[in-house]
Coordinates of C-alpha atoms in Angstrom, one line a residue:
X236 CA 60.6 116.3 116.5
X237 CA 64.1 117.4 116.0
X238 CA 65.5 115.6 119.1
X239 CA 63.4 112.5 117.7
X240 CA 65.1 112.7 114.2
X241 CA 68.8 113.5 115.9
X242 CA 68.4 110.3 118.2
X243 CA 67.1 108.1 115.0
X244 CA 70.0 109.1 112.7
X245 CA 72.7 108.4 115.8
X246 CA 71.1 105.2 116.5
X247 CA 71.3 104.2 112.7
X248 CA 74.9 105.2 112.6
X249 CA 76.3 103.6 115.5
X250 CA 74.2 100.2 114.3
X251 CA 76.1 101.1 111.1
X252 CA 80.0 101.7 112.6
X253 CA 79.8 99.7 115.4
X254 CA 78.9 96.3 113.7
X255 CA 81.8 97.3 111.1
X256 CA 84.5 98.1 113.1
X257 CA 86.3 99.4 110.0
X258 CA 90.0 98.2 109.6
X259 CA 91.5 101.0 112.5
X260 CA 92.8 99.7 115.5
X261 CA 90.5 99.7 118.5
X262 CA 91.8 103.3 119.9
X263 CA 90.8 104.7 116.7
X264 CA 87.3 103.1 116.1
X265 CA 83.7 104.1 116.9
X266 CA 83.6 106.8 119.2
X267 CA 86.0 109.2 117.3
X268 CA 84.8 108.4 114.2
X269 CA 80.7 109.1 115.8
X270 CA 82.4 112.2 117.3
X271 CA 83.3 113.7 113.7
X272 CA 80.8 112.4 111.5
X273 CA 78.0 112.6 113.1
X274 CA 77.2 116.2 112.7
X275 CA 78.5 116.2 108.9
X276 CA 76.1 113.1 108.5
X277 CA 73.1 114.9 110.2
X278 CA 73.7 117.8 106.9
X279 CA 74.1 114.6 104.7
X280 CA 71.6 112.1 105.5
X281 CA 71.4 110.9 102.3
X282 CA 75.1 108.9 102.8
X283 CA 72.7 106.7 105.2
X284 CA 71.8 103.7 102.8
X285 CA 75.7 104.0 101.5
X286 CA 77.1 103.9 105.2
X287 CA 74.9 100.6 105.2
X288 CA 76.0 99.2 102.5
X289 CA 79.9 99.7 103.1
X290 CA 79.0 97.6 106.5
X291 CA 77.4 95.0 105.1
X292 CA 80.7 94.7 102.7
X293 CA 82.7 95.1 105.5
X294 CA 81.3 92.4 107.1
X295 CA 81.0 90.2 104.3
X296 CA 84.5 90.3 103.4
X297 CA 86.0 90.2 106.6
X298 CA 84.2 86.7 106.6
X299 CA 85.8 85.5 103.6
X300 CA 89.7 87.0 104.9
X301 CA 88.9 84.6 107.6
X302 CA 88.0 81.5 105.5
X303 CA 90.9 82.3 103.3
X304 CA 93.0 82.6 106.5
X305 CA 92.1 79.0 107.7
X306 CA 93.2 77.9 104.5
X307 CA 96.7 79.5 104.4
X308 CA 96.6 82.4 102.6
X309 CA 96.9 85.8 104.1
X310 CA 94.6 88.6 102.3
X311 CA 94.5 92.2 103.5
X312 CA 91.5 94.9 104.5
X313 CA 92.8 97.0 101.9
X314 CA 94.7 97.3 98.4
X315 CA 96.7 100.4 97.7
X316 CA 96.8 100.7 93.6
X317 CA 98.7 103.4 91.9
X318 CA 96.2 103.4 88.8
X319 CA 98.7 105.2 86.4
X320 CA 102.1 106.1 85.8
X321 CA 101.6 109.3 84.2
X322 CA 101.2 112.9 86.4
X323 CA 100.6 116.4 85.7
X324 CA 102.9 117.9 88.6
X325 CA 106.2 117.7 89.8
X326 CA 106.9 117.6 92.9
X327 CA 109.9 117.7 95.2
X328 CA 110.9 114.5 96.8
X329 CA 108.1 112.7 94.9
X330 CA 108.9 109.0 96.3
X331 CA 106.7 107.8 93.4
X332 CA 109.0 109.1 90.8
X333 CA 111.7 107.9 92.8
X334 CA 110.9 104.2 92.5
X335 CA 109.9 104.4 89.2
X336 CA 105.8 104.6 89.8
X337 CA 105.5 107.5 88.1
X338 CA 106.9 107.5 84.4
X339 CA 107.6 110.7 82.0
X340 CA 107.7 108.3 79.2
X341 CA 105.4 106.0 77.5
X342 CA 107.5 103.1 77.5
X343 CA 105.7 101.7 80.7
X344 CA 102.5 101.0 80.1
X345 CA 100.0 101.4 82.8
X346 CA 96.9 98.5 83.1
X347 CA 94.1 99.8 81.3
X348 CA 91.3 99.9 83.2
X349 CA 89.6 96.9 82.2
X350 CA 92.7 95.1 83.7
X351 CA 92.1 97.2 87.0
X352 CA 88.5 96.0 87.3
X353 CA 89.6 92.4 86.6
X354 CA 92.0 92.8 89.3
X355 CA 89.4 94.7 92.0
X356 CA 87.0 91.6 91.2
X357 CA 89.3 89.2 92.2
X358 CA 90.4 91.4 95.1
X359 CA 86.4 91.7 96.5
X360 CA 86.1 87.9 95.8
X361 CA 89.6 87.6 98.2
X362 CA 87.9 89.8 101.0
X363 CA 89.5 93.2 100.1
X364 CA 87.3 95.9 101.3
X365 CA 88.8 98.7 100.6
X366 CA 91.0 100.2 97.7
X367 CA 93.2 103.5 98.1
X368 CA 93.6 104.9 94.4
X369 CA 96.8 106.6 94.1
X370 CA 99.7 107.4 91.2
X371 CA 100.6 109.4 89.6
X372 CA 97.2 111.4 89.2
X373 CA 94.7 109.0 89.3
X374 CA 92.3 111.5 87.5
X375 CA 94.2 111.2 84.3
X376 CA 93.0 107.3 84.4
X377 CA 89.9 108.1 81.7
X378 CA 86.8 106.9 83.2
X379 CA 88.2 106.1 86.6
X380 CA 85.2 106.6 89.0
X381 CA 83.7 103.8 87.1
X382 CA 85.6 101.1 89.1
X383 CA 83.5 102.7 92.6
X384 CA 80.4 103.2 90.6
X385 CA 80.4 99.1 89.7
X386 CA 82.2 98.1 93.2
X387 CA 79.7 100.0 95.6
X388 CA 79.6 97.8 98.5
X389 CA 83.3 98.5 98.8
X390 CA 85.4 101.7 100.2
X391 CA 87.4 103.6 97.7
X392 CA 89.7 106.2 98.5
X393 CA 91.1 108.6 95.9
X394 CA 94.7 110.4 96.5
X395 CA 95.2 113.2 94.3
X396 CA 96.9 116.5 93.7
X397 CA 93.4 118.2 93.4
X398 CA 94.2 119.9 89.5
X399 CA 92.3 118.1 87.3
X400 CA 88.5 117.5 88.5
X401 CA 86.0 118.3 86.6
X402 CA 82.6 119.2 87.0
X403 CA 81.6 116.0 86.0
X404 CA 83.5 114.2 88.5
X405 CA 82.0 116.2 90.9
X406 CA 78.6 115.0 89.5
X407 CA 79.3 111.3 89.7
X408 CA 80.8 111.2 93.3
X409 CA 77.8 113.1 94.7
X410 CA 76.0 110.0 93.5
X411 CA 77.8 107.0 94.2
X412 CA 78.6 108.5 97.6
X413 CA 81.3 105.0 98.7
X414 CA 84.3 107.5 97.6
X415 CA 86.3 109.6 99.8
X416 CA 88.9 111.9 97.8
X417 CA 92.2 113.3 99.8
X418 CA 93.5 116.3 98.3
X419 CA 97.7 116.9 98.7
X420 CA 98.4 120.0 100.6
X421 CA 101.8 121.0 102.4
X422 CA 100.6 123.8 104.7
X423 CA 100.3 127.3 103.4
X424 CA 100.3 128.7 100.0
X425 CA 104.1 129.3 99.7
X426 CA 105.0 125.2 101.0
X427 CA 102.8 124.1 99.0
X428 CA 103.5 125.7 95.7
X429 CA 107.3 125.4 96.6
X430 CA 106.6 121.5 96.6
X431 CA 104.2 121.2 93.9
X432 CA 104.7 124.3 91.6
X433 CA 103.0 127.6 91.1
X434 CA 99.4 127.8 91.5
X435 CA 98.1 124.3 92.7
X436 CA 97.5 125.3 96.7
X437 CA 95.0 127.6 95.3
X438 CA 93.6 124.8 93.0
X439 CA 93.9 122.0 95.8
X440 CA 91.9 124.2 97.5
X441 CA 89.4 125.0 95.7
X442 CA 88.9 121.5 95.3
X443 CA 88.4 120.8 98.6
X444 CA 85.8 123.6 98.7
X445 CA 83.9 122.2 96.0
X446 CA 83.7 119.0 97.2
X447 CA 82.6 120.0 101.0
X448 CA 79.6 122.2 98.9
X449 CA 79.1 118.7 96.6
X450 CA 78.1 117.1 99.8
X451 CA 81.5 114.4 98.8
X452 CA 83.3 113.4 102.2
X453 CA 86.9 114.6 101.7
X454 CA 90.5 115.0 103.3
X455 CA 93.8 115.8 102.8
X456 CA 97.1 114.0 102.5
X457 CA 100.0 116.0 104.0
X458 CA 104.2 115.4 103.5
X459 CA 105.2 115.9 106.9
X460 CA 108.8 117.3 107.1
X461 CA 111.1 119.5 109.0
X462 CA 110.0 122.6 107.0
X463 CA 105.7 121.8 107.6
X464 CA 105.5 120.3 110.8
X465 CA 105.3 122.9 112.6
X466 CA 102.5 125.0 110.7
X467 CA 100.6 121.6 111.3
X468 CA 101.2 122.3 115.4
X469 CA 99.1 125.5 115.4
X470 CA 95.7 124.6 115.6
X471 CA 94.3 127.6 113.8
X472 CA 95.5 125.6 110.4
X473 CA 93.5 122.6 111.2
X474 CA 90.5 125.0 112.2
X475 CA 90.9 126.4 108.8
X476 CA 90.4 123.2 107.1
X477 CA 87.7 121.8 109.8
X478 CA 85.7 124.8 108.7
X479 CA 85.7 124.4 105.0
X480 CA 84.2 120.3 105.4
X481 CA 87.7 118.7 105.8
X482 CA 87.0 116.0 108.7
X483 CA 90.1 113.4 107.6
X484 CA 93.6 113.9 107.2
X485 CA 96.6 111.8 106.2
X486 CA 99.9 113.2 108.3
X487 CA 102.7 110.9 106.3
X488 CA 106.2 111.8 107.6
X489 CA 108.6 112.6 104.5
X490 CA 110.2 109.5 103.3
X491 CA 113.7 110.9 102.0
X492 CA 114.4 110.3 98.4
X493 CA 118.4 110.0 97.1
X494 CA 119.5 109.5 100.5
X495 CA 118.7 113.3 101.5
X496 CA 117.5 113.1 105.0
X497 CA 118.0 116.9 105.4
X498 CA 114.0 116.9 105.2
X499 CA 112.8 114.3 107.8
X500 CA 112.3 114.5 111.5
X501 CA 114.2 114.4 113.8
X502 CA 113.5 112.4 117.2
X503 CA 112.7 115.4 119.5
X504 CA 110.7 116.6 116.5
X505 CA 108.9 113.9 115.5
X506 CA 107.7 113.6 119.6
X507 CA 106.1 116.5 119.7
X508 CA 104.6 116.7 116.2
X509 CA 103.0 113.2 117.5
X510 CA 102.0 114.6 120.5
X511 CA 100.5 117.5 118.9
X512 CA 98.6 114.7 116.3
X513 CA 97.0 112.8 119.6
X514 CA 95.6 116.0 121.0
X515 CA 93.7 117.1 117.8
X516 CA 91.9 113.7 118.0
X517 CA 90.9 114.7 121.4
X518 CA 90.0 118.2 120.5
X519 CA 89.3 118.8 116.7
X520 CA 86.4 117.7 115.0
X521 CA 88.8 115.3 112.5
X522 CA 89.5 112.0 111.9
X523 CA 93.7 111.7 111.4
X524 CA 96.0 109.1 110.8
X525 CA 99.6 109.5 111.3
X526 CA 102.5 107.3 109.8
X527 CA 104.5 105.8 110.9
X528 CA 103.0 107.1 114.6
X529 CA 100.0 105.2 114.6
X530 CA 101.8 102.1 113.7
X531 CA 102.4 101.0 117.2
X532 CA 98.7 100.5 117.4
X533 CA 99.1 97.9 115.1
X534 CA 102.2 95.6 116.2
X535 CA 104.2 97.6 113.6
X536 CA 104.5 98.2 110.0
X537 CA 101.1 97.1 108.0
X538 CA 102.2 96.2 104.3
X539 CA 103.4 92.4 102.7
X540 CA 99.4 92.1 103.4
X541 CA 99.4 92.9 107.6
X542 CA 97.1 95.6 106.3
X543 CA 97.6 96.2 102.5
X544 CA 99.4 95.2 99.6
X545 CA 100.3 97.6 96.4
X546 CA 100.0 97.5 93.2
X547 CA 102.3 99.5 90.4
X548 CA 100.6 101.2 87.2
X549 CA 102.3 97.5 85.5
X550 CA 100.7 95.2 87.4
X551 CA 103.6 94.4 90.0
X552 CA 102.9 93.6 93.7
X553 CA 104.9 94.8 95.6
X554 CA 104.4 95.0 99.8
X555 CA 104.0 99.4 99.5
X556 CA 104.1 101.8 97.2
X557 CA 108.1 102.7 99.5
X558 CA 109.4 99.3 98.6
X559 CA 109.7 98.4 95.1
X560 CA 110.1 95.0 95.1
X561 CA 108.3 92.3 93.5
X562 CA 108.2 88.4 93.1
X563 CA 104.9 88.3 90.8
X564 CA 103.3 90.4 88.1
X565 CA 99.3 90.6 88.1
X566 CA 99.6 90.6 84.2
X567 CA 100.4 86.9 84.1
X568 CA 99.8 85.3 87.7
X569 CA 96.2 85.7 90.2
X570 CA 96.4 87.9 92.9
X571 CA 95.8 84.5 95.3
X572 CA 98.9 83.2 93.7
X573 CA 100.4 86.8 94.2
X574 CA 99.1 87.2 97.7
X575 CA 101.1 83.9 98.5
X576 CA 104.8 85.4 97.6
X577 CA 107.2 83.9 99.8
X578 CA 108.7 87.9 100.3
X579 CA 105.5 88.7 102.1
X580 CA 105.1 85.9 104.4
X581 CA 109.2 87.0 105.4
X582 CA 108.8 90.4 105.8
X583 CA 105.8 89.5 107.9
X584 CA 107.7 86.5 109.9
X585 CA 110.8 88.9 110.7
X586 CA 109.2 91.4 113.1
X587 CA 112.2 93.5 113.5
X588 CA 111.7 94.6 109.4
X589 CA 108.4 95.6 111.2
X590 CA 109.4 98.2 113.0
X591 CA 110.9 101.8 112.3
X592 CA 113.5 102.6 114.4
X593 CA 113.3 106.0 114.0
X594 CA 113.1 106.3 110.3
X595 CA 109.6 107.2 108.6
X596 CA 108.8 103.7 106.8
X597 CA 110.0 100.4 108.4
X598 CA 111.4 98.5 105.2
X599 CA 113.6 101.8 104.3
X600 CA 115.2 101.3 107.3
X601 CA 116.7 97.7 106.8
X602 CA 117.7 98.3 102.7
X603 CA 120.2 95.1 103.5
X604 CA 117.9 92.7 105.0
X605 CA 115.1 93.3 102.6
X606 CA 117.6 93.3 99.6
X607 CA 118.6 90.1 101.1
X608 CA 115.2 88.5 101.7
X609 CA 114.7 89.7 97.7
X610 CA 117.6 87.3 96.5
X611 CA 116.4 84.4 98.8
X612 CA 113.1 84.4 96.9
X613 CA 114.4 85.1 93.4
X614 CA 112.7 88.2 93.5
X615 CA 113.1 91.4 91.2
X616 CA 112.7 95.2 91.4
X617 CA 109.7 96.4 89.2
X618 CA 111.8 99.6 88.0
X619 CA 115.1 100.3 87.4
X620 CA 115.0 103.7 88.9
X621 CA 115.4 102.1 92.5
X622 CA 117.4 99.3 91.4
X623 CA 120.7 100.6 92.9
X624 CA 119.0 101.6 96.2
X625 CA 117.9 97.7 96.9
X626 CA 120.2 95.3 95.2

């Protein structure tokens, strides 16, 4: 009976995965994914109707990205929005206070989120599957798991520092089930809190635990830098996590803020961190993505709408959350008409901007030609604070 049941559910779930092919390259898709869900989905079979209905989105959108490709305009799987510019923490090297995402005044004022559900209509209505809510702390947006609760045929993805949930929160994503929250973590207790400030590793962490006993599919989102990479390299750290429901992780190497590259990887380093990465898929029961290292799976660097587009707290789009450069504002112009920016279609057109070259993000390493390609268009930085660093 139990063999019966376990052969049903695997049958369901590869109908489910298979015929969705969700946005990862080929190398990343169905059988890695089946290897690490599968059990968790066996304790959760109640995600079944959900998993369904995030594949019939998937498929209906990719449909529509197809129609609107034949007609010129290039829309992407996903839409990265940072949902407010306002945050509780602090952190070192924040590269969303560094561009000018995240605001300690009230000057800038985010889009309420009426304007965000406007914006994630038009988006579905484009083809956009999924949306990656980020910040600042997206749970200081009042009322924000309303925008997955209305939108549940499409994938949402919540980045935050893990302080604030409450037990209502908790409530509502054990319902609408289409949400995934990734917790920020550095490694142990003192990285973490040397980042971030006192306290919030044992916070983030006891986030993560209440959302593994919630039944709420969660991860983590990790800085990678010259002072965590290694702790990442002993497996015992990724057990640890494994072991208290974490099955997907986000390994981003650290973008260096003010020009301080004391922080980032170096070459040798960076080889065997990603070494290390491509054996825990083998091994570890745990879905990871690594950037920019899984980047050559794709031709390259995957914003200006190769794979997602951002959006600042404002209403600026900008081709990622790293590069804050603009040539419309969703506060008076569609996203179709935003989507069509002449500064996406040349950052996509000139495939060297595409590529790293040994830096963490592709478009910080050619400041000169994208600051160029910005004055071509008539385009404009959407904050002052990284107005120096690109014009």
């Amino acid at each position: 009976m139990i063999r019966n049941s376990t052969m049903s559910f695997k049958r369901i779930f590869h109908k489910i995965f298979l015929k969705g092919r969700i946005l990862f390259p080929r190398v990343l898709r169905f059988p890695m994914l089946l290897r690490v869900y599968f059990p968790w989905i066996i304790r959760h079979p109640r995600i079944l109707p959900t998993l369904a209905r995030l594949a019939s989105g998937y498929l209906h959108s990719k449909r529509i990205r197809e129609e609107e490709l034949k007609r010129g305009l290039k829309v992407p799987p996903f839409l990265i929005i940072s949902i407010t510019s306002q945050c509780n923490l602090q952190c070192a090297g924040c590269y969303a206070a560094a561009t000018g995402t995240i605001q300690k005044n009230q000057g800038s004022k985010s889009l309420n989120l009426e304007e965000w559900r406007k914006i994630i209509y038009e988006a579905t209505e484009l083809g956009v599957f999924g949306f990656i809510i980020a910040g600042g702390e997206p749970f200081l947006k009042h009322d924000l798991l309303k925008l997955s609760e209305e939108f549940n045929d499409r994938l949402f993805l919540i980045f935050t520092n893990g302080t604030l949930l409450k037990s209502s929160d908790y409530n509502r994503l054990r319902r609408i089930r289409n949400t995934i929250v990734i917790v920020s973590i550095e490694g142990d207790p003192e990285t973490t809190d040397r980042r971030r400030g006192m306290g919030v590793y044992k916070k983030a962490i006891a986030t993560i635990q209440k959302l593994g006993r919630s039944g709420v599919i969660s991860g983590i989102s990790v800085t990678i830098d010259r002072q965590n990479y290694k702790y990442w390299m002993r497996p015992e750290n990724i057990d640890a996590l494994i072991a208290k429901e974490v099955h997907l992780g986000f390994f981003l190497e650290y973008i260096p803020v003010n020009d301080d590259v004391a922080l980032m990887l170096k070459s040798e380093e960076r080889e065997k961190f990603r070494k290390t990465v491509l054996n825990y898929r083998e091994t570890k029961q745990i879905f990871l993505i690594h950037s920019p290292g899984d980047e050559e799976y794709m031709g390259g660097c995957v914003s200006a709408g190769r794979g997602f587009v951002h959006i600042t707290p404002t209403g600026d789009l900008t081709p990622c959350p790293v590069s804050n450069i603009a040539t419309h504002n969703l506060t008076t112009s569609s996203l179709r008409d935003a989507l069509k920016s002449p500064l996406f279609k040349l950052i996509r057109e000139n495939e060297h901007l595409l590529e790293t070259e040994g830096m963490p993000c592709a478009l910080f390493a050619h400041p000169k030609e994208v600051a160029e390609l910005v004055k071509q268009v008539g385009g404009y930085i959407a904050s002052d604070a990284c107005r120096n660093k690109m014009i």
